[in-house]
Coordinates of C-alpha atoms and ligand atoms in Angstrom, one line a residue:
X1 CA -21.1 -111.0 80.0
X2 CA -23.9 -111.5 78.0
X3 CA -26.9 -113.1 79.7
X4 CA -29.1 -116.2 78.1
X5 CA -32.3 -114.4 76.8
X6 CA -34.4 -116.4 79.1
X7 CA -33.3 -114.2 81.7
X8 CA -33.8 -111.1 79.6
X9 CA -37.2 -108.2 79.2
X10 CA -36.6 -106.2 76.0
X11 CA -37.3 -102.9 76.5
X12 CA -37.2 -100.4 73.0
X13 CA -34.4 -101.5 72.5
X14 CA -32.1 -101.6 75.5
X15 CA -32.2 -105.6 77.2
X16 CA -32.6 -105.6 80.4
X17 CA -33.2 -108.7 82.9
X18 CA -34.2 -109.2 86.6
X19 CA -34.8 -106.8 89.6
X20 CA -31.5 -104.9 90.1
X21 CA -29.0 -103.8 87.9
X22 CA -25.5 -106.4 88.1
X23 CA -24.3 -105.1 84.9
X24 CA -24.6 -104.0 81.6
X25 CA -24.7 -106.3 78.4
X26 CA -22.3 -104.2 75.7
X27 CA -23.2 -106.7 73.0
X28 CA -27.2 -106.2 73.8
X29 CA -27.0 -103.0 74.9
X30 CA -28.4 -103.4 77.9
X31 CA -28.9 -103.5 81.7
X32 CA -28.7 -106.8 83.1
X33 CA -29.7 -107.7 86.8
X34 CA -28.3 -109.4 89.6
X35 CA -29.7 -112.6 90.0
X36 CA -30.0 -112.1 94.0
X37 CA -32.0 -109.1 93.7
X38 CA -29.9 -106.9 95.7
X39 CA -29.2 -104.2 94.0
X40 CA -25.5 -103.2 92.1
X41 CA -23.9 -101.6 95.0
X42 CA -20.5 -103.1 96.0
X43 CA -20.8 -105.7 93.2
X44 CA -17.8 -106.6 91.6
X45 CA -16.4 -108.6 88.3
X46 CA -19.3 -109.8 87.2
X47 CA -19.8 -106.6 85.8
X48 CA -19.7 -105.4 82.4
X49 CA -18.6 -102.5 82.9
X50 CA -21.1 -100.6 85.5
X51 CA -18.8 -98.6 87.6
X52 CA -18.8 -99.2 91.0
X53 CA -21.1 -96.8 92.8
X54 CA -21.6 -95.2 96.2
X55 CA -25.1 -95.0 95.6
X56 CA -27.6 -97.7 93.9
X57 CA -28.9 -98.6 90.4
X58 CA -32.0 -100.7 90.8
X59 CA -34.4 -101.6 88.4
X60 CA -37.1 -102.8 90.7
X61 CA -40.7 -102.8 89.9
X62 CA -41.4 -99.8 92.4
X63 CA -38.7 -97.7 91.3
X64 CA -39.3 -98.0 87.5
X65 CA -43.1 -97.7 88.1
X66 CA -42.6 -94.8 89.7
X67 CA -39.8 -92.6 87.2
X68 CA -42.5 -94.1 84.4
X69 CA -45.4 -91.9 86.0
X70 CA -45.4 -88.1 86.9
X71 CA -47.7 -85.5 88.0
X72 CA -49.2 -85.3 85.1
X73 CA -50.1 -89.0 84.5
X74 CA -50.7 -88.7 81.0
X75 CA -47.3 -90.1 79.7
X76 CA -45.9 -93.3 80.8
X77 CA -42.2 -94.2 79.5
X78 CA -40.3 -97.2 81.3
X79 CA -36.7 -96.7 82.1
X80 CA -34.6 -99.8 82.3
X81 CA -32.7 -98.5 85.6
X82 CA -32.9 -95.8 88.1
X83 CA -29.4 -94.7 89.9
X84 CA -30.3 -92.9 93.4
X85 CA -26.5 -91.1 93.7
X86 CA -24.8 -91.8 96.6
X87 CA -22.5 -89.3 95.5
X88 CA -21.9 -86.6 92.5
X89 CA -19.3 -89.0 91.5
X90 CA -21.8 -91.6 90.9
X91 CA -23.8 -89.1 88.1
X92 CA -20.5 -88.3 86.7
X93 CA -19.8 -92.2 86.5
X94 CA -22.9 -93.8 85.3
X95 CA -23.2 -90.3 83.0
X96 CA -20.2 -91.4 81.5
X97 CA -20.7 -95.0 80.9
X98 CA -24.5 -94.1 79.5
X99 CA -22.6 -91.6 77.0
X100 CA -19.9 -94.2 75.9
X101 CA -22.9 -96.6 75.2
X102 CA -25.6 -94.5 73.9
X103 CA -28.0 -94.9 77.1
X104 CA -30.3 -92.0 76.8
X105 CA -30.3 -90.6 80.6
X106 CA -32.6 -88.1 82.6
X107 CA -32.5 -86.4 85.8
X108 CA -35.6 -86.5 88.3
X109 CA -36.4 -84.1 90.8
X110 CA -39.2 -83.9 92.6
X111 CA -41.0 -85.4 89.2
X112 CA -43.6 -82.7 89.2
X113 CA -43.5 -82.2 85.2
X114 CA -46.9 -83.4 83.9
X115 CA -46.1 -84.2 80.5
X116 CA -43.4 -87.1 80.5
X117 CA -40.3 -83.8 80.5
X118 CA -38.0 -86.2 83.2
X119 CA -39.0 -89.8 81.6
X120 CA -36.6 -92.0 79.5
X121 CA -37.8 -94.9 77.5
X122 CA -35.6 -97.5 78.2
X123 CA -32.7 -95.5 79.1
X124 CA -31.8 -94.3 82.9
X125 CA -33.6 -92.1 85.5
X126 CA -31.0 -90.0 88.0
X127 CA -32.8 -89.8 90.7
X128 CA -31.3 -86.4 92.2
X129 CA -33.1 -86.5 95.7
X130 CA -30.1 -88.1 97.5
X131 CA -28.3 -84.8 96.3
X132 CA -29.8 -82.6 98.8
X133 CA -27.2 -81.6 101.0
X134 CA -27.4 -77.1 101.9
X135 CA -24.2 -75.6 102.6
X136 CA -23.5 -73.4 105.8
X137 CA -25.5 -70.4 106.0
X138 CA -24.8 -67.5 108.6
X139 CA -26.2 -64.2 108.7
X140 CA -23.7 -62.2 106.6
X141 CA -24.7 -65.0 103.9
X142 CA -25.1 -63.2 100.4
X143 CA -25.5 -66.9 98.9
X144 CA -26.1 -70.7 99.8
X145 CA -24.6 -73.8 97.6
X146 CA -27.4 -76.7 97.8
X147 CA -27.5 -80.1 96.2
X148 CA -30.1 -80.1 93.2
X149 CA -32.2 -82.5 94.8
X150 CA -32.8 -80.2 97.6
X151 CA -36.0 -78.6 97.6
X152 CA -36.6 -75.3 97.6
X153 CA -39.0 -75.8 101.3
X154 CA -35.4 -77.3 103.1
X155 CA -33.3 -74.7 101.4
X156 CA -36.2 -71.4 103.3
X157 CA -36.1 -73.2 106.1
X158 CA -31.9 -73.7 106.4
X159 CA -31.9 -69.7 104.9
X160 CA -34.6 -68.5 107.3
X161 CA -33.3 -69.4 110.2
X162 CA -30.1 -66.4 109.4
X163 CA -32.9 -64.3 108.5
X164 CA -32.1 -64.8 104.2
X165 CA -34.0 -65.9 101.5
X166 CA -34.0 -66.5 98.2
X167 CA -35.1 -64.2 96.5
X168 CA -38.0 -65.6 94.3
X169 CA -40.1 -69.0 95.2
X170 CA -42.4 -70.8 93.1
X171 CA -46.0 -70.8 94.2
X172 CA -45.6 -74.9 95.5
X173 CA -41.9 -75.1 97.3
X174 CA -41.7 -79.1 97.2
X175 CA -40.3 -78.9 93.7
X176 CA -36.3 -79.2 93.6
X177 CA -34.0 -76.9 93.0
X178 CA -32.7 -78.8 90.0
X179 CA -36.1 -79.0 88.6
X180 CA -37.2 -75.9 89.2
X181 CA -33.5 -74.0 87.7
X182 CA -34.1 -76.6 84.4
X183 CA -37.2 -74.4 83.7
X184 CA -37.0 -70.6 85.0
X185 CA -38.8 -70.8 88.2
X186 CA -41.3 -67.9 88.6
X187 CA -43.6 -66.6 91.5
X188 CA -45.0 -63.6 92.3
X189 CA -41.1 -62.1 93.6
X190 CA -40.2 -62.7 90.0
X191 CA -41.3 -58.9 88.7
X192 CA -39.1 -57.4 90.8
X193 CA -36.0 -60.0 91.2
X194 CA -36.7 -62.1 88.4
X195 CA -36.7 -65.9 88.0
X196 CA -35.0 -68.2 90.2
X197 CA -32.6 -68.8 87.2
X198 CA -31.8 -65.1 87.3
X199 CA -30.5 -65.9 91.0
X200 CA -27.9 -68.1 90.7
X201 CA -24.1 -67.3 91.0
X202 CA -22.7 -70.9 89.8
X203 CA -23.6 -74.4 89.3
X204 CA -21.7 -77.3 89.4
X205 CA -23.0 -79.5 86.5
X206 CA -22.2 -83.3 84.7
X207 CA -22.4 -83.0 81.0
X208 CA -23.4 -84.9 78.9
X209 CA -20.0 -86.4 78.2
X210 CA -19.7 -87.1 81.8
X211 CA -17.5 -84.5 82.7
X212 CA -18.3 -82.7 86.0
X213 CA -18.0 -78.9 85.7
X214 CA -18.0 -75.4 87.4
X215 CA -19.7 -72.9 85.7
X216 CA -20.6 -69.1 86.3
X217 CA -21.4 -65.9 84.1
X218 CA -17.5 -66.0 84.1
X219 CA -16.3 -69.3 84.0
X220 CA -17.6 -71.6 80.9
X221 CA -20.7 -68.8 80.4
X222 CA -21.7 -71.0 77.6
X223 CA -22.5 -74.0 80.0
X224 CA -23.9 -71.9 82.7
X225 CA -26.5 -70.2 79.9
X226 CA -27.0 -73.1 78.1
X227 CA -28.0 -75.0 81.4
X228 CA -30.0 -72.5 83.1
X229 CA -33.6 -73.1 82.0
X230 CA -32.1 -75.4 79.5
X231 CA -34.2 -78.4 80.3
X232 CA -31.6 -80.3 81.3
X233 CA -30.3 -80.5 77.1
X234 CA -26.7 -79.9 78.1
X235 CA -26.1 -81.3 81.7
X236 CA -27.3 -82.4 84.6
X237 CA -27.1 -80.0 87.8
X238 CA -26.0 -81.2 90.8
X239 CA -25.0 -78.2 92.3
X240 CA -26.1 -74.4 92.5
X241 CA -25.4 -71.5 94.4
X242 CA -28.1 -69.6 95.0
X243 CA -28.1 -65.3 96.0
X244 CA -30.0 -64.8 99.4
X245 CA -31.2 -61.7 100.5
X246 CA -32.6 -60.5 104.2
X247 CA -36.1 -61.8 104.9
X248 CA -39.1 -60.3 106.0
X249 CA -40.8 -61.3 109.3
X250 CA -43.7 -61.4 108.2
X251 CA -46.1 -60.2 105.2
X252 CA -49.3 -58.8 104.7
X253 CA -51.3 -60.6 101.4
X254 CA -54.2 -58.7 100.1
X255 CA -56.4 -60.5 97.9
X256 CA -58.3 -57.5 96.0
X257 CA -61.4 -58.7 93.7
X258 CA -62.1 -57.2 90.0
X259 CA -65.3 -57.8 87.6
X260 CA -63.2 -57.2 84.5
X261 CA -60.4 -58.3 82.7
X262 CA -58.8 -55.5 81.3
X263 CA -58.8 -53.5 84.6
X264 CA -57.8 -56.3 86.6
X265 CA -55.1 -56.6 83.6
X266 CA -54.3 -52.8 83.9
X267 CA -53.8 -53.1 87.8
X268 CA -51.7 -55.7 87.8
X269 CA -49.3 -54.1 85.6
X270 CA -49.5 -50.7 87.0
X271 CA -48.3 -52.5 90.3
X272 CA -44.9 -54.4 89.1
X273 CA -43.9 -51.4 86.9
X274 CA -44.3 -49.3 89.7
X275 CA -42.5 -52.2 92.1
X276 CA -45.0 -51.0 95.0
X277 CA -45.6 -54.4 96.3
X278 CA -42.9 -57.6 96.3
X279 CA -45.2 -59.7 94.9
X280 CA -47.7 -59.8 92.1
X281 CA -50.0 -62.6 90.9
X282 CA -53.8 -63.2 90.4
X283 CA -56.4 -65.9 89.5
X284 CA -59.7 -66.1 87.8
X285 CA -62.2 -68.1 88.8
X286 CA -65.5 -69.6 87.4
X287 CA -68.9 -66.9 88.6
X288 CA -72.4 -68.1 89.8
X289 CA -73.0 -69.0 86.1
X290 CA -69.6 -71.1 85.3
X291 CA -68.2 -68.2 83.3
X292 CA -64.8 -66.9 84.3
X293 CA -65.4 -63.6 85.2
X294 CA -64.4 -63.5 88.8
X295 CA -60.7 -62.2 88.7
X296 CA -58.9 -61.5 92.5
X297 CA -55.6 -59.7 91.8
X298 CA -53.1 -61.2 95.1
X299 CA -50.4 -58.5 96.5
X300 CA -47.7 -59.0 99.2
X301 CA -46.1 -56.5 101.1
X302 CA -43.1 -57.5 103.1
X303 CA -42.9 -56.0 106.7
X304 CA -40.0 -55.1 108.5
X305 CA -36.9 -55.6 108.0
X306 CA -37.5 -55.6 104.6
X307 CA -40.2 -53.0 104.1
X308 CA -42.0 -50.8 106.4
X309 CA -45.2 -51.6 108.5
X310 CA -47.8 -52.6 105.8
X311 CA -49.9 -49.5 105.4
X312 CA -53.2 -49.9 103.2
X313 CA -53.8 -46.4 102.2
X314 CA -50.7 -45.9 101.0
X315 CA -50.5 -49.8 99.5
X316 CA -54.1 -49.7 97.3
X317 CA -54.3 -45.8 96.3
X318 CA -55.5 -45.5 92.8
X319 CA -56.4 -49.7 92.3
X320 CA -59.6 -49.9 90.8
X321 CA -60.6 -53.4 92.1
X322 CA -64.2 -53.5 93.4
X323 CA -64.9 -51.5 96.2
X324 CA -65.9 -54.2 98.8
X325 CA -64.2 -56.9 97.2
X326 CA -60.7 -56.2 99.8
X327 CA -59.5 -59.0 102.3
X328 CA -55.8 -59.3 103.3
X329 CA -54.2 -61.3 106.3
X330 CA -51.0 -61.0 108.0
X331 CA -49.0 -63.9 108.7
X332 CA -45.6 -65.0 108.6
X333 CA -42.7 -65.2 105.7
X334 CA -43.0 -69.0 105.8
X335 CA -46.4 -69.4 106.2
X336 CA -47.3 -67.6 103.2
X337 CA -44.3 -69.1 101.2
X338 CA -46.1 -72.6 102.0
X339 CA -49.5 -71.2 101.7
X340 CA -50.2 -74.3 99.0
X341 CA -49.1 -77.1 101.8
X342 CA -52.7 -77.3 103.6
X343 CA -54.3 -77.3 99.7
X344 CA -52.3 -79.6 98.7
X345 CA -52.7 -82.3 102.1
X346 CA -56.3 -81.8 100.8
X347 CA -55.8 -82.8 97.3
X348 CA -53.7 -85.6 98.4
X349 CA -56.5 -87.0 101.0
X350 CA -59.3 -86.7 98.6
X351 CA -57.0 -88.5 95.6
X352 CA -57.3 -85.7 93.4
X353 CA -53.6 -85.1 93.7
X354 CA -53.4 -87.8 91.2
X355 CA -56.0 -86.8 88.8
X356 CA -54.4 -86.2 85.4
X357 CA -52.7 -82.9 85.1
X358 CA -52.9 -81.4 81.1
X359 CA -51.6 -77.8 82.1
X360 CA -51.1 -75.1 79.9
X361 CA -48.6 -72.5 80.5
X362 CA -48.2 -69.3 78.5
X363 CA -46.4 -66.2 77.9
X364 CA -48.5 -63.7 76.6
X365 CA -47.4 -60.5 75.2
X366 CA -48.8 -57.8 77.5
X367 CA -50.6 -55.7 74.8
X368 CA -52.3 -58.7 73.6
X369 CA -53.1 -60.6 77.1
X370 CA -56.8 -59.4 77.2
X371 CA -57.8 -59.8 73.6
X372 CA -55.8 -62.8 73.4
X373 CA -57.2 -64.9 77.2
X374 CA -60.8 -63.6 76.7
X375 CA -61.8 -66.0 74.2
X376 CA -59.6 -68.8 76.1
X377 CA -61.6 -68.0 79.1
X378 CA -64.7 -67.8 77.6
X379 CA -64.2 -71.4 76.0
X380 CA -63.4 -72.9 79.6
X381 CA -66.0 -74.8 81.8
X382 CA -65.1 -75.7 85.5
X383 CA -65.7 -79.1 84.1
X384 CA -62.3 -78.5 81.9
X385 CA -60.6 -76.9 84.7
X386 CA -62.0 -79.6 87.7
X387 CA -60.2 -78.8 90.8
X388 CA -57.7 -76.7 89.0
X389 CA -57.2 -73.2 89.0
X390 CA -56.3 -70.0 86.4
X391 CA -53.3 -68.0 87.3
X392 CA -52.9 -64.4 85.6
X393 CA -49.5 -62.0 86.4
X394 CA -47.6 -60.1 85.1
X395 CA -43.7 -60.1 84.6
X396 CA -41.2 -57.4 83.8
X397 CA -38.9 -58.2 80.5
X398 CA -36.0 -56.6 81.9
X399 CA -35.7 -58.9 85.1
X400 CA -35.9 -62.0 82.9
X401 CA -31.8 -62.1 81.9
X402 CA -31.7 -65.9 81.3
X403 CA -31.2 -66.2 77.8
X404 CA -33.4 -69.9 77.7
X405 CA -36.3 -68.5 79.6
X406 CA -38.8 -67.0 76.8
X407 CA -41.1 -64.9 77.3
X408 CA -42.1 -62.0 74.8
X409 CA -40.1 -58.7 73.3
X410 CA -42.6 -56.8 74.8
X411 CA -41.7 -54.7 78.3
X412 CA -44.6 -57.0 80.4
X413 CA -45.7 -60.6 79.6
X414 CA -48.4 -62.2 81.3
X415 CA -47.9 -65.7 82.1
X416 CA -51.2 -67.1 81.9
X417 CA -51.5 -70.6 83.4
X418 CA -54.9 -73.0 82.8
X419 CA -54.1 -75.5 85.0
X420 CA -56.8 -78.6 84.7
X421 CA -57.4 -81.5 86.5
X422 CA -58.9 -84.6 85.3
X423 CA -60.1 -88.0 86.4
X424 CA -56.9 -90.0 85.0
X425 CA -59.5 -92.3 83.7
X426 CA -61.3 -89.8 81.3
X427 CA -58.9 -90.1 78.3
X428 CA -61.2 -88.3 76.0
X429 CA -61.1 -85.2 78.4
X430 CA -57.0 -85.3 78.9
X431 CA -56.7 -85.3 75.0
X432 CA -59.5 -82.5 74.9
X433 CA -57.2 -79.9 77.3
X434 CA -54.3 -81.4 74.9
X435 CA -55.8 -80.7 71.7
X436 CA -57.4 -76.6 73.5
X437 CA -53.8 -76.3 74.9
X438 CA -51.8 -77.0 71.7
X439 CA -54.3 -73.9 69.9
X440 CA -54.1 -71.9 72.3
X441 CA -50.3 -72.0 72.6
X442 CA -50.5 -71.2 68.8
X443 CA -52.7 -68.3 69.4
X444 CA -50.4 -67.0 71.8
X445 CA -47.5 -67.7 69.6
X446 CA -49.0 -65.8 66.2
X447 CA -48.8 -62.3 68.3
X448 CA -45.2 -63.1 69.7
X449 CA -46.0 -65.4 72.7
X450 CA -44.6 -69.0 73.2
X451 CA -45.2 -71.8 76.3
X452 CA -43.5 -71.6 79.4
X453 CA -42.1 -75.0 79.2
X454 CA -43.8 -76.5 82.4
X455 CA -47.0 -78.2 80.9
X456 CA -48.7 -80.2 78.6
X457 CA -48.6 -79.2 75.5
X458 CA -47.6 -80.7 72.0
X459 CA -44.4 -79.5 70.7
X460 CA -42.2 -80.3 67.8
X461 CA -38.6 -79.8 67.5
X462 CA -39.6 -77.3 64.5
X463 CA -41.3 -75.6 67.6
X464 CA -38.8 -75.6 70.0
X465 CA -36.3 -73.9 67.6
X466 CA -39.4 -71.2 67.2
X467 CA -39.5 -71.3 71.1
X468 CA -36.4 -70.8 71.6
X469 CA -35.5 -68.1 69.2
X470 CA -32.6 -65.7 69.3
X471 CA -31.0 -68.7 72.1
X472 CA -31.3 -71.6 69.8
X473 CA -28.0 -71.2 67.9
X474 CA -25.9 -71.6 71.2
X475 CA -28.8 -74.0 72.6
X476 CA -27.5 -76.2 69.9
X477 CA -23.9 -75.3 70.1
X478 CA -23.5 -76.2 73.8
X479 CA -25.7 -79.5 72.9
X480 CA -22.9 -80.3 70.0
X481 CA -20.2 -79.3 72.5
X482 CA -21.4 -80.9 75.6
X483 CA -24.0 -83.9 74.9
X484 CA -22.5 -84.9 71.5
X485 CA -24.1 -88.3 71.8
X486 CA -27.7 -86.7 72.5
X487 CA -28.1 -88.6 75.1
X488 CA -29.9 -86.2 77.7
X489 CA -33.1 -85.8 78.7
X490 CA -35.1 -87.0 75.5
X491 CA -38.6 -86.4 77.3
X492 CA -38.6 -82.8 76.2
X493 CA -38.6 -83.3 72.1
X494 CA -36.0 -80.6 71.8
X495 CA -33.5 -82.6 70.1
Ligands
LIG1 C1 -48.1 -78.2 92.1 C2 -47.1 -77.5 91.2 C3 -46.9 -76.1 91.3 C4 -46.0 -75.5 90.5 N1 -45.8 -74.1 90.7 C5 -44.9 -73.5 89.9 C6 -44.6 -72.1 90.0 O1 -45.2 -71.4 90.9 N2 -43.6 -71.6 89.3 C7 -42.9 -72.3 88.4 O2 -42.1 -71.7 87.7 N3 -43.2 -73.6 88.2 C8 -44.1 -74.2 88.9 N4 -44.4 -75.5 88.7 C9 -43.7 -76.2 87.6 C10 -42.3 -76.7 88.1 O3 -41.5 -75.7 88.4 C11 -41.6 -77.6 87.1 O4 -42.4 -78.6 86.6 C12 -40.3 -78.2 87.7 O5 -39.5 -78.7 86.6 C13 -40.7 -79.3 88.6 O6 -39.6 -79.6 89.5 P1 -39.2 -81.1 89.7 O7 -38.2 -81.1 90.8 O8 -40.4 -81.9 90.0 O9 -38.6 -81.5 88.3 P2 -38.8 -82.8 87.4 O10 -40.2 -82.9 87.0 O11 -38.2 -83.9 88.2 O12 -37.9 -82.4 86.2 C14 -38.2 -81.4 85.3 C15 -37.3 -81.4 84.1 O13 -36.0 -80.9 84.5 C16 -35.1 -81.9 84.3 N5 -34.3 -81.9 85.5 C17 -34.6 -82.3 86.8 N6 -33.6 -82.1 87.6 C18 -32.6 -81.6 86.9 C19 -31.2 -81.3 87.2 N7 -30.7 -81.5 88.4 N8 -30.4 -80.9 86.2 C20 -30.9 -80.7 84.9 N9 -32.2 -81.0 84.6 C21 -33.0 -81.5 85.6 C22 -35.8 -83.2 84.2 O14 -35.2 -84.2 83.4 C23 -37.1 -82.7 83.5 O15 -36.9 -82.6 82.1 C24 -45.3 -76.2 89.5 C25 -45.5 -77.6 89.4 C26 -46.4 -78.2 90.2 C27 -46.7 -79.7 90.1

């Protein structure tokens, strides 16, 4: 029933009332509350329509606060609801009834995108952490099916303890699994196994049109491809079933230094086309005088019974780093998979966790990485980067099969990552890193570059059809086909 407007917040558009959802207004098109407060759960014919759910639809202050912020705290969009799933069968039903009326919808991991990607003005937030369950695992496992609101720390630690892995993690494992698979998900592994999206066998997924769906390489390929690093255009995940492969005990991680670009350029791709370590990645960091110059290229070897017994001679013959600058340590799989967590507690405890976050993510064609990030890097101050770090590696074309994860033509990219942090205050220096990231995206893009969609940078929709390239044609077919209302994931400008 429609509700008096004195009970009623209008939010662009959509009318919404109260502190948890009772039922939706069809003539205002909107979300109307209960006036106990409780949230929608179990609540009956006073409805308009909300299906009954196994899970809750609130739209308390705390919840909508909190899906209207994200790492990045640069963007703020209110929703008008947020539904935590008791069930997939909640996503598929409030999908549905947000597609018959128009209600724009997102999914929300871990919430880790810093530019607004998982927000929804006035529309609904699925939060996906209640989805988290990981299916048995034994040690003849050659795959695990998770819940996309797992994250990828629960989903080592369920894997591990068979002795499998995943194959490829990115560099922070509290993101999701739905989160990370809507991007690519790279790390270091990712040269030799590719991205995490060029690991998974099947996903279950809720269109856009509500309709819940298996998909494969085999079954509905144009779902599975349009959904893997899709961006969550075409469906929501709830499901994915990840390869495994044995794990190592433990791994030795050099971290070898280099005084120049090119070299420590040249190294790093000598080592993944030659596959001699199982993981690649590097970081420059500001010198004595504030100029980034001070490059440290980062190698893993797995030990047994993955690889043999870590053996230095063999591991750093020919690498031209500087001759004292060598350090490794040994430690275990896990450990060095969460080798952020005691970084990050430290970010968290000193508040800088929640300084703004204007990243910049690129793929760089390999033959123009040097002359291209040289005058990137020579632009930067540590006062642009504040407690933030560069990331430099290199990544093998011919791992990277998922037809929505860009990189370049060219056999290597680099993805090149300036990843600032900012008081949230300083507003002039967030739209600073926006205004350097947005040129150097285009600087990257004019020698056959583009973004890797996890960052801060302004885009069109004329820019993600250039992103996007050969893919976009059946990008936009498997929108037509599967979201024909539009209604998913607005945040990331695409359509
Ligand atoms: C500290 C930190 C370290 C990082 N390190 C790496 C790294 O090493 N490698 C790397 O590749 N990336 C890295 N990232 C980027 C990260 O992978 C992406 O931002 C990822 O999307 C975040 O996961 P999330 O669970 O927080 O997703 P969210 O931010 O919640 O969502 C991201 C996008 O995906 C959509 N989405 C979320 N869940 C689903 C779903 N189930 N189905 C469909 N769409 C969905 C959302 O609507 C949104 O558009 C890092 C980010 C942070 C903050």
């Amino acid at each position: 029933m429609p509700r008096t407007p004195s009970r009623r917040t209008v939010l662009r558009g959509l009318t919404v009332t109260g502190a948890a959802v009772a039922g939706f207004d069809p003539a205002a098109r909107g979300w109307a509350a209960d006036a106990s407060g409780t949230d929608a759960s179990g609540t009956d014919g006073r409805l308009a329509g909300t299906p009954r759910l196994d899970g809750t639809l609130t739209r308390d202050d705390a919840a909508l606060g909190a899906a209207s912020d994200d790492y990045g705290h640069i963007v703020h969009h209110r929703p008008a609801a947020v539904l935590r799933p008791g069930s997939v069968r909640d996503v598929v039903a409030m999908v549905r009834f947000c597609n018959e009326h128009s209600v724009p919808v997102a999914p929300r991991g871990q919430g880790h995108s810093p530019f607004g990607q998982a927000q929804v003005p006035g529309g609904l937030v699925v939060e996906t952490a209640t989805l988290a369950d990981i299916g048995p695992v034994g040690p003849d496992s050659t795959t695990v099916t998770v819940g996309a609101g797992a994250r990828w720390s629960e989903v080592a630690g369920a894997t591990l303890a068979h002795g499998l892995t995943p194959p490829v993690f990115t560099d922070y494992i509290e993101l999701s699994v739905g989160g990370t698979l809507s991007v690519g998900g790279l790390g270091g592994q990712a040269h030799r196994y590719g991205a995490q999206v060029d690991n998974v066998t099947e996903l279950r997924v809720v269109t856009g049109a509500g309709e819940l769906v298996r998909c494969s390489p085999s079954r509905r390929p144009d779902l599975f491809h349009a959904v893997l690093a899709g961006l969550g255009q075409c469906g929501i995940i709830v499901e994915a079933t990840l390869r495994l492969v044995p794990a190592p005990r433990t791994v030795r991680h050099y971290h070898l230094a280099y005084d120049d670009l090119g070299t420590f350029l040249d190294d790093q791709r000598l080592l993944v086309q030659e596959g001699r370590f199982d993981y690649v990645e590097g970081q420059v960091a500001a010198d004595a005088d504030g100029a980034f110059r001070a490059y440290t290229l980062e190698a893993v070897a797995y030990g047994p019974p993955v690889g043999p017994a870590p053996d230095d001679a063999t591991l750093l013959r020919g690498l031209r780093h500087t001759p004292s600058g060598v350090r490794y340590e040994d430690r275990s799989y896990l450990d060095f998979l969460d080798r952020l967590a005691p970084f990050v507690a430290m970010l968290k405890e000193t508040g800088l966790w929640t300084y703004a976050h204007p990243w910049l993510n690129l793929m760089v064609p390999g033959a123009s990485a040097a002359a291209v990030s040289a005058p990137l890097l020579d632009a930067l101050t540590p006062a642009d980067l504040g407690p933030g770090v560069v990331l430099f590696y290199p990544l093998l074309r011919e791992r990277l099969t998922t037809p929505l994860l860009r990189s370049s033509d060219e056999p290597v990219s680099y993805l090149f990552d300036i990843l600032s942090a900012i008081p949230p205050d300083d507003t002039a220096a967030v739209d600073r890193r926006l205004a350097a990231n947005r040129s150097a995206y285009e600087a990257v893009a004019s020698v056959g570059g583009t973004q890797y969609p996890v960052g801060s940078v302004p885009f069109t929709r004329a820019d993600w059809r250039t992103h996007f390239g050969p893919a976009w044609p059946a990008l936009e077919a498997a929108k037509r086909r599967y979201d024909p209302r539009r209604i998913l994931v607005p945040g990331q400008g695409v359509f």
